[in-house]
């Protein structure tokens, strides 16, 4: 039986072996692109491991083979992605999930100029909407799982596209995000490490992905637009929290965006604005006594620290404002609400970050958080007087 002790033991063994294999495979990714022999060895080892997984159930006939879900693996070493398991065939993943995954992958990969783009995009929307309108929990879970995976994949592609096209240089003349609360020594050290990482990424990708350099700057802008579309679909399916968490932790992309092309910056501002609005909605629905409340609070903090500098720099756009006047005013109120959920020290860090970037960007006077900054100063002054 599947739930017997033997079945459980084999399931644990399979999971342990798979995890160890993933961990052992990661160091190879760094070198496989530089040596064809290593590529061959890696493919051979992966094939042998997959054969071993498939062979185990036949060696032990009394074991129900259903826990041994079939696996396939990503060999996209050019992008530096780790080996990852994906349900394959008639195992655990339903056909509708595989179909939606394929369609979303094509939507992200093909250019907007292709005459097939609108066809595939419409097909993806119809699949998602049909799953949602059906009301079945299993179909809704398919939407949530596949959309979350697509968002993560597109986010990685966007970061790679920005780096590949020269967006990884260090922004000069811009204040460090730590503000006055960070010691000068650590601030300088962070700048050195950040610069080394940026240039290291640039050199590594130029050497290992020369065939991908034909992508235009529009491709990065297109990926950002796809992210906005995906997060809108995730919100409709009730899984915007996952997108918010991933976007708030995309600190590397947020730093790269400060030196990106204006059109790409505008697209990223739209994604951030939409997700900040979702953060406000989720916060209103959160229970203060639950663990989710603390997680949302930390996510909000990460969101502000990561993307507030871009909001200060890229709100005007190349010819027209990225956001309308009403949307700007609404987002300012959202920012104030989210900042108010933080404790005093976190508010200081966020507001110090805002003040520096707001001051160093003469081309933009938004977002204007002067009122909440003044209120924080008053509250801090009052706290000091109460201590004395």
XYZ file of C-alpha atoms in Angstrom:
388
model
C 0.000 0.000 0.000
C 1.080 3.554 -0.663
C 0.754 4.570 2.992
C 2.542 1.509 4.386
C 5.802 1.897 6.343
C 7.705 0.458 3.376
C 6.178 2.981 1.014
C 6.936 5.821 3.394
C 10.540 4.647 3.755
C 11.051 4.551 0.003
C 9.412 7.929 -0.398
C 11.795 9.414 2.152
C 14.735 7.680 0.455
C 13.705 9.041 -2.946
C 13.364 12.563 -1.575
C 16.740 12.356 0.174
C 18.542 11.062 -2.903
C 16.922 13.674 -5.130
C 17.839 16.512 -2.767
C 21.441 15.298 -2.516
C 21.659 15.055 -6.291
C 20.366 18.600 -6.748
C 22.904 19.890 -4.220
C 25.767 18.021 -5.892
C 24.731 19.271 -9.326
C 24.872 22.983 -8.484
C 28.712 23.323 -8.516
C 28.814 21.758 -11.989
C 26.625 24.502 -13.432
C 29.447 27.019 -13.037
C 31.794 24.964 -15.218
C 29.662 23.061 -17.732
C 29.494 25.915 -20.235
C 33.284 26.143 -20.303
C 33.936 22.475 -21.056
C 31.972 20.217 -23.387
C 33.344 17.156 -21.617
C 31.763 18.307 -18.373
C 28.468 18.821 -20.196
C 28.599 15.234 -21.401
C 29.479 13.944 -17.928
C 26.675 15.958 -16.343
C 24.101 14.650 -18.848
C 25.329 11.104 -18.284
C 25.060 11.438 -14.491
C 21.571 12.910 -14.721
C 20.418 10.160 -17.078
C 21.868 7.503 -14.780
C 20.148 9.043 -11.784
C 16.778 9.176 -13.578
C 17.182 5.574 -14.647
C 17.945 4.617 -11.058
C 14.775 6.355 -9.821
C 12.658 4.559 -12.407
C 14.327 1.223 -11.639
C 13.638 1.258 -7.910
C 9.922 0.352 -8.116
C 10.685 -2.641 -10.340
C 13.273 -3.870 -7.866
C 10.646 -3.793 -5.128
C 7.325 -4.944 -6.670
C 5.471 -4.776 -3.368
C 5.929 -1.031 -3.377
C 3.261 1.047 -5.057
C 5.073 3.031 -7.721
C 2.806 6.044 -7.481
C 4.994 7.961 -5.021
C 7.819 7.653 -7.535
C 6.575 10.549 -9.563
C 8.311 10.771 -12.883
C 10.845 13.553 -13.162
C 12.357 15.555 -15.933
C 15.089 18.136 -15.503
C 16.040 21.542 -16.820
C 19.384 21.577 -18.628
C 19.358 25.335 -19.233
C 22.867 25.790 -17.914
C 23.454 28.863 -20.093
C 21.245 30.857 -17.779
C 22.821 29.403 -14.677
C 19.646 27.731 -13.499
C 19.946 24.865 -11.093
C 18.610 21.422 -11.868
C 14.929 21.350 -10.947
C 12.307 18.581 -10.838
C 9.108 18.963 -12.840
C 6.216 16.536 -12.890
C 6.264 14.616 -16.142
C 3.612 12.795 -18.029
C 0.816 10.805 -16.455
C 2.200 11.023 -12.932
C 1.106 13.616 -10.435
C 0.673 16.704 -12.620
C -2.614 16.988 -14.553
C -2.608 17.583 -18.279
C -4.295 20.982 -17.980
C -1.433 22.154 -15.757
C 1.173 21.031 -18.286
C -0.770 22.698 -21.093
C -1.038 26.006 -19.225
C 2.646 25.856 -18.295
C 3.603 25.391 -21.947
C 1.363 28.217 -23.156
C 2.665 30.666 -20.533
C 6.229 29.736 -21.396
C 5.588 30.491 -25.066
C 3.891 33.794 -24.228
C 6.999 34.881 -22.333
C 9.495 33.696 -24.932
C 8.088 34.849 -28.278
C 8.415 38.526 -29.266
C 5.410 40.831 -29.360
C 6.094 41.443 -33.056
C 5.277 37.820 -33.849
C 1.874 37.377 -35.452
C 1.338 34.359 -33.179
C 1.833 36.331 -29.969
C -1.756 37.533 -29.616
C -3.056 34.068 -30.474
C -1.052 32.379 -27.729
C -1.723 35.205 -25.255
C -5.475 34.889 -25.845
C -5.248 31.125 -25.398
C -3.456 31.553 -22.072
C -6.070 34.010 -20.833
C -8.878 31.692 -21.876
C -7.336 28.716 -20.052
C -6.809 30.753 -16.886
C -10.288 32.292 -16.986
C -11.981 28.950 -17.676
C -10.192 27.347 -14.719
C -11.196 30.267 -12.519
C -14.837 30.444 -13.604
C -15.331 26.698 -13.210
C -15.126 27.118 -9.436
C -13.369 23.791 -8.909
C -10.680 23.937 -6.215
C -8.341 21.654 -8.152
C -8.486 23.901 -11.224
C -7.972 26.992 -9.085
C -4.911 25.342 -7.555
C -3.619 24.654 -11.078
C -3.901 28.365 -11.842
C -2.106 29.386 -8.667
C 0.734 26.885 -9.033
C 1.389 27.448 -12.730
C 1.130 31.243 -12.523
C 3.515 31.371 -9.548
C 6.057 29.272 -11.460
C 5.658 31.457 -14.558
C 6.160 34.627 -12.512
C 9.348 33.242 -10.965
C 10.682 32.156 -14.356
C 9.920 35.494 -16.009
C 11.484 37.386 -13.112
C 14.737 35.458 -13.561
C 14.680 36.070 -17.316
C 14.145 39.784 -16.765
C 17.116 40.062 -14.430
C 19.293 38.192 -16.929
C 18.125 40.450 -19.763
C 18.944 43.612 -17.810
C 22.425 42.313 -16.957
C 23.124 41.123 -20.496
C 22.385 44.549 -21.922
C 24.642 46.596 -19.718
C 22.295 47.309 -16.849
C 24.703 45.949 -14.293
C 26.967 48.972 -13.946
C 27.069 50.701 -10.605
C 24.987 53.837 -10.327
C 27.169 56.762 -9.377
C 26.056 59.885 -7.619
C 23.278 57.982 -5.868
C 23.093 57.659 -2.101
C 23.424 54.266 -0.506
C 20.232 52.660 0.637
C 21.300 52.274 4.263
C 20.912 55.910 5.280
C 22.392 57.455 8.382
C 21.835 54.369 10.495
C 24.561 52.433 8.671
C 28.144 53.003 9.621
C 30.326 54.565 6.904
C 32.695 51.613 6.960
C 30.008 49.049 6.247
C 28.419 51.327 3.693
C 31.694 51.594 1.793
C 32.263 47.857 2.062
C 28.806 47.178 0.681
C 29.524 49.429 -2.301
C 32.762 47.567 -3.053
C 31.089 44.160 -2.794
C 28.141 45.334 -4.878
C 30.422 46.729 -7.589
C 32.452 43.515 -7.671
C 29.295 41.449 -7.964
C 27.890 43.618 -10.748
C 31.069 43.488 -12.806
C 31.515 39.791 -12.066
C 28.013 39.062 -13.330
C 28.619 41.148 -16.430
C 31.893 39.396 -17.321
C 30.516 35.936 -16.584
C 27.441 36.421 -18.720
C 29.385 37.977 -21.579
C 31.641 34.903 -21.664
C 28.976 32.228 -21.220
C 25.975 33.654 -23.086
C 27.245 35.446 -26.160
C 24.529 33.890 -28.266
C 21.894 35.586 -26.143
C 23.224 39.077 -26.704
C 21.087 39.478 -29.808
C 18.088 40.225 -27.569
C 17.139 43.890 -27.776
C 16.425 46.255 -24.924
C 12.752 45.933 -25.856
C 12.873 42.295 -24.735
C 13.530 43.358 -21.156
C 10.684 45.847 -21.367
C 8.470 43.106 -22.798
C 9.371 40.791 -19.908
C 8.463 43.520 -17.431
C 5.096 43.913 -19.163
C 4.605 40.140 -18.954
C 5.294 40.304 -15.217
C 2.572 42.917 -14.792
C 0.147 40.763 -16.760
C 1.054 37.676 -14.736
C 0.623 39.413 -11.391
C -2.759 40.738 -12.496
C -3.812 37.179 -13.298
C -2.379 35.962 -9.983
C -4.411 38.589 -8.154
C -7.571 37.452 -9.918
C -6.751 33.879 -8.844
C -6.074 34.878 -5.225
C -2.318 34.240 -5.171
C -0.846 37.736 -5.377
C 0.930 37.194 -2.048
C 3.464 34.898 -3.687
C 4.226 37.481 -6.375
C 4.559 40.190 -3.739
C 7.007 38.106 -1.735
C 9.173 37.332 -4.770
C 9.126 40.926 -6.036
C 10.065 42.298 -2.619
C 13.055 39.959 -2.458
C 14.306 40.871 -5.970
C 16.837 43.315 -4.538
C 19.414 42.694 -7.255
C 16.948 43.560 -10.000
C 15.847 46.624 -8.043
C 19.445 47.898 -7.940
C 19.944 47.147 -11.632
C 16.765 49.048 -12.468
C 18.283 52.316 -11.241
C 20.596 52.324 -14.269
C 18.181 50.774 -16.781
C 16.637 52.470 -19.793
C 13.797 54.917 -18.963
C 11.142 52.840 -20.727
C 12.136 49.738 -18.783
C 12.166 51.746 -15.553
C 8.630 52.890 -16.286
C 7.472 49.297 -16.800
C 9.053 48.256 -13.499
C 7.396 51.188 -11.714
C 4.010 49.926 -12.915
C 4.705 46.453 -11.523
C 5.822 47.920 -8.184
C 2.815 50.221 -7.980
C 0.393 47.358 -8.619
C 2.053 45.124 -6.026
C 2.178 47.893 -3.430
C -1.567 48.243 -3.821
C -1.898 44.485 -3.313
C 0.281 44.742 -0.205
C -2.145 47.288 1.206
C -5.105 44.999 0.498
C -3.426 41.978 2.062
C -2.478 43.985 5.135
C -6.079 45.034 5.688
C -7.170 41.391 5.576
C -4.403 40.057 7.838
C -5.086 38.986 11.415
C -2.779 40.799 13.832
C -2.393 37.688 15.989
C -1.424 35.343 13.165
C 2.026 34.437 11.901
C 1.013 35.704 8.480
C 0.813 39.202 9.945
C 4.532 39.189 10.773
C 5.406 37.731 7.369
C 3.461 40.458 5.581
C 5.114 43.107 7.701
C 8.579 41.822 6.743
C 7.543 41.588 3.095
C 6.328 45.191 3.196
C 9.649 46.287 4.650
C 11.599 44.455 1.941
C 9.317 45.904 -0.712
C 9.948 49.478 0.398
C 13.709 49.093 0.791
C 14.040 47.395 -2.609
C 11.782 49.502 -4.841
C 11.313 52.904 -3.199
C 14.529 54.254 -4.831
C 13.176 53.391 -8.285
C 9.869 55.129 -7.530
C 11.827 58.285 -6.697
C 13.844 58.143 -9.935
C 11.518 56.867 -12.637
C 8.060 58.349 -12.178
C 8.222 60.914 -15.003
C 8.843 58.651 -17.988
C 10.403 59.643 -21.295
C 7.525 61.707 -22.699
C 4.554 61.259 -20.346
C 4.293 60.369 -16.640
C 4.430 56.652 -15.929
C 1.455 56.977 -13.566
C -1.515 59.318 -13.703
C -1.937 62.109 -11.142
C -4.701 60.221 -9.353
C -2.640 57.027 -9.277
C 0.341 58.910 -7.870
C -1.766 60.396 -5.073
C -3.281 57.001 -4.301
C 0.130 55.337 -4.219
C 1.479 58.014 -1.874
C -1.346 57.196 0.545
C -0.533 53.503 0.165
C 3.135 54.135 0.934
C 2.205 56.095 4.048
C -0.109 53.323 5.222
C 2.554 50.651 4.721
C 5.240 52.731 6.443
C 2.926 53.234 9.408
C 2.798 49.470 9.902
C 6.551 49.374 10.616
C 8.214 49.976 13.949
C 10.132 53.171 14.680
C 13.565 51.904 13.612
C 12.230 50.426 10.379
C 10.407 53.658 9.613
C 13.653 55.538 10.120
C 15.460 53.319 7.635
C 12.736 53.610 5.000
C 12.249 57.360 5.395
C 15.997 57.989 5.377
C 16.215 55.996 2.160
C 13.358 57.998 0.658
C 14.822 61.364 1.678
C 18.203 60.663 0.107
C 16.868 59.370 -3.217
C 14.145 62.005 -3.345
C 16.749 64.734 -2.794
C 19.276 63.360 -5.294
C 16.724 63.099 -8.122
C 16.066 66.655 -9.360
C 13.922 65.455 -12.265
C 11.213 64.033 -9.994
C 9.265 65.336 -7.011
C 7.371 62.117 -6.334
C 6.573 60.336 -4.107
C 6.225 63.183 -1.639
C 6.404 61.625 1.834
C 7.169 64.878 3.604
C 4.127 64.647 5.904
C 4.859 61.176 7.222
C 8.544 62.078 7.605
C 7.545 65.060 9.744
C 5.223 62.878 11.818
C 7.993 60.381 12.384
C 10.345 63.146 13.551
C 7.666 64.389 15.973
C 7.067 60.879 17.331
C 10.799 60.303 17.731
C 11.175 63.606 19.567
C 8.286 62.702 21.879
C 9.803 59.299 22.632
C 13.081 60.949 23.619
C 11.304 63.404 25.941
C 9.406 60.585 27.646
C 12.664 58.762 28.354
C 14.003 61.874 30.072
